[in-house]
């Protein structure tokens, strides 16, 4: 083995050991208020189709924000050589669109490798220029779910049961 | 012999169909509470940080071994409660397949594929009324109400 080969092998090993594959990072906007589950809040209305991606964009970047009563955020991620994220790196803006200026309850976070990811990889691998060396690895979907509710207490519906956290109405006025 | 090959073929097609319908390497973890975007910066006070690092083992090319719904939520609630907070701001979700994970996946041909997950953020006290609903921790909510009352 030549000196150059050894250097290449050492560099590759260091790169693999120092980094991780399919590294997915998503910053969730807003504050996760863990005092109540929000089940007594009024549902928030949301404009249908806002933030949704369709057609080629939806196929390549994920469907974006879909649903009305329960929202689902789908953001498709890609990496070069499995190490470097490219295209559509963050799902923060999609979650921001979903939550708006109100709140989401029953939130779930996660990811999935779907049949669409597999199909996308298959198509991309057939493009001679885009993926000449097969360096773009299978994409992966980041997912976020939530039910939109009003954040302001003055429009709240009656709570579903007696286990309800106190609101500001219960707080004593200053000087009392 | 021919029957066995046919059965194997049918099983493979069924496995592929199931994977097509459900997806592989699925994570769907609950986040406790409500995600609020109505709070102003002066309505929260940072009291610490939270970091949860977990690993999960997927099997059969990710068809099995999905993490449970409370993968993060139990520890998240415990850590927030331990520091007297009401919630988490700047929540960050990370997932990756590390060096050892890749080696295990390669050696087993994808039959066993570990992955690492991290959830981090700032633990905050919220100086605003909670969104109406079922209390996640009665004692914690009462303490929050007292702080809200003091703020007014």
CSV table of C-alpha atoms in Angstrom, one decimal:
chain,number,residue,atom,x,y,z
A,1,UNK,CA,0.0,0.0,0.0
A,2,UNK,CA,1.4,3.4,-1.0
A,3,UNK,CA,1.8,6.3,1.3
A,4,UNK,CA,-1.1,8.1,-0.5
A,5,UNK,CA,-3.4,5.1,0.0
A,6,UNK,CA,-2.6,5.0,3.7
A,7,UNK,CA,-3.3,8.7,4.0
A,8,UNK,CA,-6.6,8.3,2.2
A,9,UNK,CA,-7.6,5.4,4.3
A,10,UNK,CA,-6.7,7.3,7.5
A,11,UNK,CA,-8.6,10.4,6.4
A,12,UNK,CA,-11.7,8.3,5.5
A,13,UNK,CA,-11.6,6.5,8.8
A,14,UNK,CA,-11.3,9.8,10.7
A,15,UNK,CA,-14.2,11.2,8.8
A,16,UNK,CA,-16.4,8.3,9.5
A,17,UNK,CA,-15.4,8.1,13.1
A,18,UNK,CA,-15.7,11.8,13.7
A,19,UNK,CA,-19.0,12.3,12.0
A,20,UNK,CA,-22.3,10.4,11.9
A,21,UNK,CA,-24.4,9.4,9.0
A,22,UNK,CA,-27.8,10.7,8.2
A,23,UNK,CA,-27.4,13.4,10.9
A,24,UNK,CA,-30.8,15.1,11.2
A,25,UNK,CA,-31.2,18.2,13.3
A,26,UNK,CA,-34.5,20.1,13.7
A,27,UNK,CA,-35.1,23.1,16.0
A,28,UNK,CA,-38.7,23.3,17.1
A,29,UNK,CA,-39.9,26.9,17.4
A,30,UNK,CA,-41.8,28.2,20.3
A,31,UNK,CA,-42.1,26.9,23.9
A,32,UNK,CA,-43.2,23.5,24.9
A,33,UNK,CA,-45.5,24.3,27.8
A,34,UNK,CA,-45.7,21.2,29.9
A,35,UNK,CA,-48.2,22.4,32.5
A,36,UNK,CA,-51.3,21.2,30.7
A,37,UNK,CA,-52.2,19.0,27.7
A,38,UNK,CA,-54.3,21.8,26.1
A,39,UNK,CA,-57.3,19.5,25.8
A,40,UNK,CA,-59.6,22.3,27.1
A,41,UNK,CA,-58.6,24.9,24.6
A,42,UNK,CA,-60.7,25.9,21.6
A,43,UNK,CA,-59.6,24.5,18.3
A,44,UNK,CA,-57.9,26.9,16.0
A,45,UNK,CA,-58.9,27.3,12.5
A,46,UNK,CA,-56.3,27.0,9.8
A,47,UNK,CA,-56.4,27.9,6.2
A,48,UNK,CA,-56.4,24.7,4.1
A,49,UNK,CA,-53.4,24.2,2.0
A,50,UNK,CA,-51.2,26.8,3.7
A,51,UNK,CA,-47.6,25.5,3.7
A,52,UNK,CA,-48.5,22.5,1.7
A,53,UNK,CA,-46.2,21.4,-1.1
A,54,UNK,CA,-47.6,19.7,-4.1
A,55,UNK,CA,-46.4,18.3,-7.4
A,56,UNK,CA,-42.6,18.0,-8.0
A,57,UNK,CA,-41.8,20.1,-4.9
A,58,UNK,CA,-43.9,17.8,-2.7
A,59,UNK,CA,-42.2,14.8,-4.3
A,60,UNK,CA,-38.7,16.1,-3.7
A,61,UNK,CA,-39.0,18.1,-0.5
A,62,UNK,CA,-41.9,16.4,1.3
A,63,UNK,CA,-45.5,17.4,1.5
A,64,UNK,CA,-44.9,20.3,3.9
A,65,UNK,CA,-47.8,21.1,6.2
A,66,UNK,CA,-50.9,19.0,5.5
A,67,UNK,CA,-54.3,18.5,7.3
A,68,UNK,CA,-56.7,20.8,9.0
A,69,UNK,CA,-57.8,19.4,12.3
A,70,UNK,CA,-54.6,17.5,12.9
A,71,UNK,CA,-51.5,18.9,11.1
A,72,UNK,CA,-48.7,16.8,9.8
A,73,UNK,CA,-45.4,18.3,8.7
A,74,UNK,CA,-43.3,16.2,6.3
A,75,UNK,CA,-39.9,17.4,5.3
A,76,UNK,CA,-37.6,15.2,3.1
A,77,UNK,CA,-33.9,15.3,3.8
A,78,UNK,CA,-30.9,14.5,1.7
A,79,UNK,CA,-27.2,13.9,2.4
A,80,UNK,CA,-24.1,13.7,0.2
A,81,UNK,CA,-22.1,10.6,1.0
A,82,UNK,CA,-24.4,10.2,4.0
A,83,UNK,CA,-22.4,12.9,5.9
A,84,UNK,CA,-23.3,16.4,4.5
A,85,UNK,CA,-26.9,17.5,4.6
A,86,UNK,CA,-28.0,19.2,1.4
A,87,UNK,CA,-31.3,20.7,0.1
A,88,UNK,CA,-34.0,21.5,2.6
A,89,UNK,CA,-31.9,21.1,5.7
A,90,UNK,CA,-34.3,22.4,8.4
A,91,UNK,CA,-38.0,21.7,9.1
A,92,UNK,CA,-38.2,24.7,11.5
A,93,UNK,CA,-40.0,26.9,9.0
A,94,UNK,CA,-42.6,24.2,8.3
A,95,UNK,CA,-43.3,23.7,12.0
A,96,UNK,CA,-43.4,27.5,12.4
A,97,UNK,CA,-46.1,27.6,9.6
A,98,UNK,CA,-48.0,24.8,11.4
A,99,UNK,CA,-48.1,26.5,14.8
A,100,UNK,CA,-48.5,30.1,13.5
A,101,UNK,CA,-49.0,32.5,16.4
A,102,UNK,CA,-51.2,30.0,18.4
A,103,UNK,CA,-50.5,26.6,19.8
A,104,UNK,CA,-50.4,22.9,19.0
A,105,UNK,CA,-51.4,20.1,21.3
A,106,UNK,CA,-50.9,16.4,21.1
A,107,UNK,CA,-47.5,17.0,19.4
A,108,UNK,CA,-45.4,14.1,18.2
A,109,UNK,CA,-42.0,14.2,16.6
A,110,UNK,CA,-40.1,11.6,14.5
A,111,UNK,CA,-38.9,10.4,11.2
A,112,UNK,CA,-39.5,7.6,8.7
A,113,UNK,CA,-38.1,5.9,5.7
A,114,UNK,CA,-41.0,5.6,3.3
A,115,UNK,CA,-41.7,4.0,0.0
A,116,UNK,CA,-41.4,7.5,-1.5
A,117,UNK,CA,-37.9,7.8,-0.2
A,118,UNK,CA,-37.0,4.5,-1.8
A,119,UNK,CA,-38.6,5.6,-5.1
A,120,UNK,CA,-36.9,9.0,-5.0
A,121,UNK,CA,-33.5,7.3,-4.5
A,122,UNK,CA,-34.3,4.9,-7.3
A,123,UNK,CA,-35.1,7.8,-9.7
A,124,UNK,CA,-32.2,10.0,-8.6
A,125,UNK,CA,-29.7,7.1,-9.0
A,126,UNK,CA,-30.8,6.8,-12.6
A,127,UNK,CA,-29.8,10.4,-13.4
A,128,UNK,CA,-26.3,10.2,-14.8
A,129,UNK,CA,-25.2,13.8,-14.1
A,130,UNK,CA,-27.0,14.4,-10.8
A,131,UNK,CA,-25.9,11.2,-9.2
A,132,UNK,CA,-23.0,10.0,-11.3
A,133,UNK,CA,-21.2,8.3,-8.5
A,134,UNK,CA,-24.3,7.3,-6.5
A,135,UNK,CA,-23.2,9.7,-3.7
A,136,UNK,CA,-26.7,11.0,-2.8
A,137,UNK,CA,-27.9,8.4,-0.3
A,138,UNK,CA,-31.6,7.5,0.2
A,139,UNK,CA,-33.5,10.5,1.6
A,140,UNK,CA,-35.4,10.3,4.9
A,141,UNK,CA,-38.6,12.0,6.0
A,142,UNK,CA,-38.7,14.2,9.2
A,143,UNK,CA,-42.3,14.3,10.6
A,144,UNK,CA,-44.1,16.5,13.1
A,145,UNK,CA,-47.7,16.2,14.2
A,146,UNK,CA,-50.0,18.5,16.2
A,147,UNK,CA,-53.5,19.6,16.7
A,148,UNK,CA,-53.9,23.4,16.4
A,149,UNK,CA,-55.6,25.1,19.3
A,150,UNK,CA,-56.2,28.7,20.4
A,151,UNK,CA,-53.5,29.9,22.8
A,152,UNK,CA,-55.5,32.6,24.4
A,153,UNK,CA,-57.5,31.5,27.5
A,154,UNK,CA,-60.5,33.9,26.9
A,155,UNK,CA,-61.8,31.8,24.0
A,156,UNK,CA,-61.4,28.5,25.8
A,157,UNK,CA,-64.1,25.9,25.7
A,158,UNK,CA,-65.1,24.2,29.0
A,159,UNK,CA,-62.4,21.7,30.1
A,160,UNK,CA,-63.2,18.0,29.5
A,161,UNK,CA,-63.0,17.0,33.2
A,162,UNK,CA,-62.3,18.3,36.6
A,163,UNK,CA,-58.5,17.9,36.5
A,164,UNK,CA,-57.8,21.4,35.0
A,165,UNK,CA,-54.9,23.6,35.7
A,166,UNK,CA,-55.7,27.1,37.0
A,167,UNK,CA,-55.7,30.1,34.7
A,168,UNK,CA,-55.0,33.8,35.3
A,169,UNK,CA,-58.7,34.3,36.1
A,170,UNK,CA,-58.0,32.4,39.3
A,171,UNK,CA,-55.0,34.6,40.2
A,172,UNK,CA,-55.7,37.2,42.9
A,173,UNK,CA,-55.5,40.8,41.9
A,174,UNK,CA,-52.5,42.9,43.2
A,175,UNK,CA,-53.1,44.3,46.7
A,176,UNK,CA,-55.8,41.7,47.5
B,1,UNK,CA,-38.9,-27.8,-3.2
B,2,UNK,CA,-40.9,-25.8,-5.7
B,3,UNK,CA,-43.6,-25.1,-3.0
B,4,UNK,CA,-40.9,-23.8,-0.7
B,5,UNK,CA,-39.5,-21.4,-3.3
B,6,UNK,CA,-43.1,-20.2,-4.0
B,7,UNK,CA,-43.7,-19.7,-0.3
B,8,UNK,CA,-40.4,-17.8,0.0
B,9,UNK,CA,-41.4,-15.6,-2.9
B,10,UNK,CA,-44.9,-14.9,-1.4
B,11,UNK,CA,-43.3,-14.1,2.0
B,12,UNK,CA,-40.8,-11.7,0.3
B,13,UNK,CA,-43.6,-9.9,-1.6
B,14,UNK,CA,-45.7,-9.7,1.6
B,15,UNK,CA,-42.7,-8.2,3.5
B,16,UNK,CA,-42.1,-5.7,0.8
B,17,UNK,CA,-45.8,-4.8,0.7
B,18,UNK,CA,-45.9,-4.3,4.5
B,19,UNK,CA,-42.8,-2.1,4.4
B,20,UNK,CA,-44.4,-0.1,1.5
B,21,UNK,CA,-47.5,0.5,3.5
B,22,UNK,CA,-46.0,1.2,6.9
B,23,UNK,CA,-42.5,2.5,6.2
B,24,UNK,CA,-39.3,1.6,7.9
B,25,UNK,CA,-37.2,3.1,10.7
B,26,UNK,CA,-40.3,4.8,12.1
B,27,UNK,CA,-40.1,7.1,15.1
B,28,UNK,CA,-43.2,8.8,16.4
B,29,UNK,CA,-42.5,10.1,19.9
B,30,UNK,CA,-44.9,12.2,22.0
B,31,UNK,CA,-44.0,15.6,23.2
B,32,UNK,CA,-45.8,16.4,26.5
B,33,UNK,CA,-47.9,19.5,26.9
B,34,UNK,CA,-48.6,22.1,24.2
B,35,UNK,CA,-46.3,23.8,21.8
B,36,UNK,CA,-46.9,27.6,22.2
B,37,UNK,CA,-45.9,30.3,19.8
B,38,UNK,CA,-47.8,33.1,21.5
B,39,UNK,CA,-45.4,33.7,24.3
B,40,UNK,CA,-43.1,36.8,24.3
B,41,UNK,CA,-39.4,36.4,25.4
B,42,UNK,CA,-40.1,38.3,28.7
B,43,UNK,CA,-42.8,35.7,29.5
B,44,UNK,CA,-40.2,32.9,30.0
B,45,UNK,CA,-37.3,32.6,32.4
B,46,UNK,CA,-34.6,30.0,31.7
B,47,UNK,CA,-33.8,27.9,34.8
B,48,UNK,CA,-31.6,25.2,33.2
B,49,UNK,CA,-31.0,22.9,30.3
B,50,UNK,CA,-32.3,19.5,29.3
B,51,UNK,CA,-30.5,16.9,27.2
B,52,UNK,CA,-31.9,13.4,26.6
B,53,UNK,CA,-29.7,11.0,24.7
B,54,UNK,CA,-31.2,7.6,23.7
B,55,UNK,CA,-30.4,4.8,21.4
B,56,UNK,CA,-32.8,2.5,19.6
B,57,UNK,CA,-32.3,-0.8,17.8
B,58,UNK,CA,-34.2,-1.4,14.7
B,59,UNK,CA,-34.5,-4.9,13.2
B,60,UNK,CA,-35.2,-6.4,9.8
B,61,UNK,CA,-34.3,-3.3,7.8
B,62,UNK,CA,-36.3,-1.1,10.2
B,63,UNK,CA,-39.5,-3.0,9.9
B,64,UNK,CA,-39.4,-3.9,13.6
B,65,UNK,CA,-38.2,-2.2,16.7
B,66,UNK,CA,-39.9,1.2,16.5
B,67,UNK,CA,-39.4,3.2,19.8
B,68,UNK,CA,-42.4,3.5,22.1
B,69,UNK,CA,-44.6,6.7,22.0
B,70,UNK,CA,-43.1,7.8,25.4
B,71,UNK,CA,-39.5,7.6,24.0
B,72,UNK,CA,-38.7,11.1,25.1
B,73,UNK,CA,-41.7,12.3,27.1
B,74,UNK,CA,-41.1,10.5,30.4
B,75,UNK,CA,-37.6,11.7,30.8
B,76,UNK,CA,-38.4,15.2,29.5
B,77,UNK,CA,-41.1,15.6,32.2
B,78,UNK,CA,-38.8,14.3,34.9
B,79,UNK,CA,-35.9,16.6,34.0
B,80,UNK,CA,-38.2,19.7,33.7
B,81,UNK,CA,-39.9,18.9,37.0
B,82,UNK,CA,-36.5,18.3,38.7
B,83,UNK,CA,-35.4,21.8,37.9
B,84,UNK,CA,-38.8,23.4,38.7
B,85,UNK,CA,-39.6,24.4,35.2
B,86,UNK,CA,-42.8,24.6,33.3
B,87,UNK,CA,-41.6,23.7,29.9
B,88,UNK,CA,-38.8,23.7,27.3
B,89,UNK,CA,-37.8,26.4,24.8
B,90,UNK,CA,-35.5,25.9,21.8
B,91,UNK,CA,-36.3,22.2,21.7
B,92,UNK,CA,-33.9,20.5,19.3
B,93,UNK,CA,-34.4,17.0,17.9
B,94,UNK,CA,-31.4,15.2,16.5
B,95,UNK,CA,-30.9,11.7,15.1
B,96,UNK,CA,-28.0,10.0,13.5
B,97,UNK,CA,-26.3,6.7,12.8
B,98,UNK,CA,-22.9,6.8,14.4
B,99,UNK,CA,-19.7,4.9,13.6
B,100,UNK,CA,-20.5,1.8,15.7
B,101,UNK,CA,-24.1,1.9,14.5
B,102,UNK,CA,-22.9,1.8,10.9
B,103,UNK,CA,-20.5,-1.1,11.6
B,104,UNK,CA,-23.3,-3.2,13.3
B,105,UNK,CA,-25.7,-2.4,10.4
B,106,UNK,CA,-23.1,-3.4,7.8
B,107,UNK,CA,-22.0,-6.6,9.6
B,108,UNK,CA,-25.6,-7.8,9.9
B,109,UNK,CA,-26.6,-6.7,6.4
B,110,UNK,CA,-29.2,-4.2,7.9
B,111,UNK,CA,-30.9,-6.9,10.0
B,112,UNK,CA,-29.9,-5.0,13.1
B,113,UNK,CA,-29.6,-1.2,12.7
B,114,UNK,CA,-29.0,0.9,15.8
B,115,UNK,CA,-29.6,4.7,15.8
B,116,UNK,CA,-28.9,7.5,18.3
B,117,UNK,CA,-31.4,10.2,19.2
B,118,UNK,CA,-30.9,13.4,21.2
B,119,UNK,CA,-33.5,15.9,22.4
B,120,UNK,CA,-32.2,19.1,24.0
B,121,UNK,CA,-33.4,22.5,25.0
B,122,UNK,CA,-33.7,25.1,27.7
B,123,UNK,CA,-35.9,24.5,30.7
B,124,UNK,CA,-38.0,27.5,31.3
B,125,UNK,CA,-40.6,28.9,33.7
B,126,UNK,CA,-43.5,30.4,32.0
B,127,UNK,CA,-44.9,33.6,33.3
B,128,UNK,CA,-48.3,33.3,31.6
B,129,UNK,CA,-51.4,31.4,32.1
B,130,UNK,CA,-51.4,27.8,31.0
B,131,UNK,CA,-53.6,26.7,28.1
B,132,UNK,CA,-56.8,25.2,29.5
B,133,UNK,CA,-56.6,21.4,29.8
B,134,UNK,CA,-55.8,18.5,31.9
B,135,UNK,CA,-52.9,19.2,34.2
B,136,UNK,CA,-49.8,17.1,33.5
B,137,UNK,CA,-48.4,17.5,37.0
B,138,UNK,CA,-50.9,18.9,39.5
B,139,UNK,CA,-48.2,20.1,41.9
B,140,UNK,CA,-46.2,21.7,39.2
B,141,UNK,CA,-49.3,23.5,37.8
B,142,UNK,CA,-50.2,24.8,41.2
B,143,UNK,CA,-46.7,26.2,41.6
B,144,UNK,CA,-46.9,27.8,38.2
B,145,UNK,CA,-50.2,29.4,39.2
B,146,UNK,CA,-48.6,30.9,42.3
B,147,UNK,CA,-45.8,32.4,40.2
B,148,UNK,CA,-48.4,33.8,37.7
B,149,UNK,CA,-50.3,35.3,40.6
B,150,UNK,CA,-47.1,36.9,42.0
B,151,UNK,CA,-46.3,38.3,38.6
B,152,UNK,CA,-49.6,40.1,38.5
